[in-house]
XYZ file of C-alpha atoms in Angstrom:
161
model
C 2.481 12.231 0.765
C 4.574 13.538 -2.139
C 4.252 17.199 -2.837
C 5.397 19.378 -5.684
C 5.277 22.886 -4.374
C 1.730 22.900 -2.625
C 0.376 20.251 -4.903
C -0.194 16.640 -3.721
C 1.286 14.394 -6.647
C 1.269 11.104 -4.775
C 0.047 9.258 -1.523
C 1.270 6.379 0.283
C -0.439 4.409 3.161
C 1.333 1.665 5.215
C -0.100 -0.867 7.520
C 1.754 -3.376 9.993
C 0.913 -6.014 12.579
C -0.045 -4.317 15.835
C 3.002 -5.829 17.494
C 5.638 -4.666 14.956
C 5.554 -0.885 15.411
C 3.959 1.621 17.725
C 3.719 5.368 16.693
C 2.611 7.833 19.307
C 2.847 11.421 19.998
C 3.393 14.082 17.534
C 3.979 11.510 14.641
C 0.513 9.908 15.230
C -1.247 13.190 15.396
C 0.518 14.289 12.177
C -0.506 11.127 10.439
C -4.222 11.709 11.483
C -4.258 15.247 10.318
C -2.641 14.379 6.986
C -5.450 11.731 6.314
C -8.098 14.286 7.169
C -6.565 16.859 4.783
C -6.556 14.376 2.022
C -10.146 13.271 2.579
C -11.553 16.773 2.759
C -10.403 17.455 -0.889
C -12.309 14.640 -2.493
C -15.849 15.111 -1.109
C -18.341 13.190 1.085
C -19.472 10.761 -1.622
C -16.061 9.840 -2.786
C -14.889 9.474 0.738
C -17.671 7.128 1.562
C -16.956 5.037 -1.473
C -13.195 5.009 -0.658
C -13.963 3.921 3.000
C -16.225 1.143 1.813
C -13.757 -0.125 -0.866
C -10.812 -0.049 1.773
C -12.953 -2.030 4.175
C -13.744 -4.562 1.562
C -10.193 -4.858 0.675
C -8.913 -4.988 4.208
C -5.686 -6.932 4.810
C -4.212 -7.750 8.019
C -0.390 -7.893 7.838
C 1.595 -10.766 9.342
C 4.131 -9.909 12.173
C 7.173 -8.268 10.588
C 5.332 -7.334 7.411
C 5.178 -3.637 6.282
C 2.279 -3.666 3.909
C 1.779 -1.029 1.384
C -2.017 -0.581 1.706
C -2.389 2.205 -0.876
C -0.099 4.028 -3.306
C -1.562 6.469 -5.608
C 0.151 8.912 -8.096
C -1.744 11.760 -9.746
C -2.191 10.934 -13.398
C -0.245 14.000 -14.656
C 2.815 12.836 -12.603
C 2.648 9.018 -13.453
C 5.816 7.807 -15.070
C 7.936 10.744 -13.336
C 9.337 8.653 -10.540
C 6.979 9.567 -7.810
C 5.793 5.983 -7.370
C 9.389 4.877 -7.029
C 10.169 7.546 -4.496
C 7.156 6.623 -2.317
C 8.178 2.873 -2.302
C 11.688 3.865 -1.372
C 10.261 6.004 1.513
C 8.317 2.930 2.748
C 11.504 0.980 2.556
C 13.162 3.664 4.747
C 10.328 3.672 7.211
C 10.559 -0.059 7.472
C 14.315 0.085 7.986
C 13.806 2.480 11.016
C 11.625 -0.195 12.709
C 13.635 -3.285 13.458
C 10.504 -5.473 13.896
C 9.491 -4.832 10.219
C 11.168 -7.293 8.056
C 9.901 -6.799 4.563
C 7.414 -4.920 2.191
C 4.327 -6.347 0.579
C 1.341 -5.151 -1.249
C -1.587 -6.171 -3.522
C -1.890 -4.933 -6.976
C -4.676 -5.309 -9.443
C -4.086 -7.515 -12.450
C -5.078 -4.805 -14.791
C -2.548 -2.299 -13.354
C 0.251 -3.398 -15.497
C 2.364 -0.320 -15.105
C 2.220 -0.506 -11.303
C 3.083 -4.243 -11.397
C 6.107 -3.476 -13.709
C 7.312 -0.791 -11.342
C 7.098 -3.111 -8.419
C 8.946 -5.878 -10.200
C 11.773 -3.446 -11.054
C 11.932 -2.503 -7.335
C 12.328 -6.258 -6.347
C 8.756 -7.438 -5.742
C 7.549 -10.741 -6.908
C 4.121 -12.206 -7.071
C 3.350 -14.839 -4.121
C -0.222 -15.484 -4.746
C -3.224 -14.466 -6.884
C -6.409 -13.563 -5.070
C -9.987 -13.428 -6.288
C -12.821 -11.336 -4.534
C -16.437 -10.860 -5.653
C -16.666 -8.181 -3.074
C -13.653 -6.280 -4.546
C -15.396 -6.584 -7.983
C -18.401 -4.923 -6.642
C -16.510 -2.174 -4.828
C -13.757 -1.412 -7.109
C -14.439 -3.215 -10.448
C -11.394 -5.476 -9.838
C -11.714 -9.224 -9.134
C -8.118 -10.345 -9.423
C -5.387 -9.126 -7.145
C -1.704 -10.174 -6.996
C -0.056 -10.233 -3.594
C 3.606 -9.237 -3.912
C 6.608 -9.374 -1.555
C 9.725 -7.435 -2.006
C 12.536 -10.090 -1.386
C 15.400 -7.565 -1.695
C 14.193 -5.903 1.550
C 13.877 -8.996 3.583
C 10.557 -10.862 4.164
C 10.728 -13.793 6.643
C 6.991 -14.102 6.594
C 5.400 -16.121 3.923
C 1.954 -16.132 2.228
C 1.593 -19.733 3.202
C 1.935 -18.874 6.917
C -1.549 -17.261 6.657
C -3.436 -20.471 6.321
């Protein structure tokens, strides 16, 4: 979570293969509390819509893959470096866990600003994916799967088949 004073200006969620990283104890409890603090501020209806959308867009990372499941920057803070800061934090997290080899994410074809940011940070599109369920839940039908080559990435999209 990126804060400016007491205000949340950005959030980041990471996923990885169950055999790549294990977080327990205080760090795990802190992560759970952080999620509930974020959810409590958006209301029940929006929380249910968010959970349904995330379920519909569920992605299972490959071993070694540190997957950016969600990155959001408050509209008033977009273009100020918050997104770049969050992606760099994801890279630092990945470096602390030697079984994580590279970063990946999905981005909507309509989110051109985010795609440009990811490309500047070393990501490249590996595949385009279409989902009618995603269209129903989020209004987006086409997603690009991107891998950040500069941070490693020995896994490949074709290994999923």
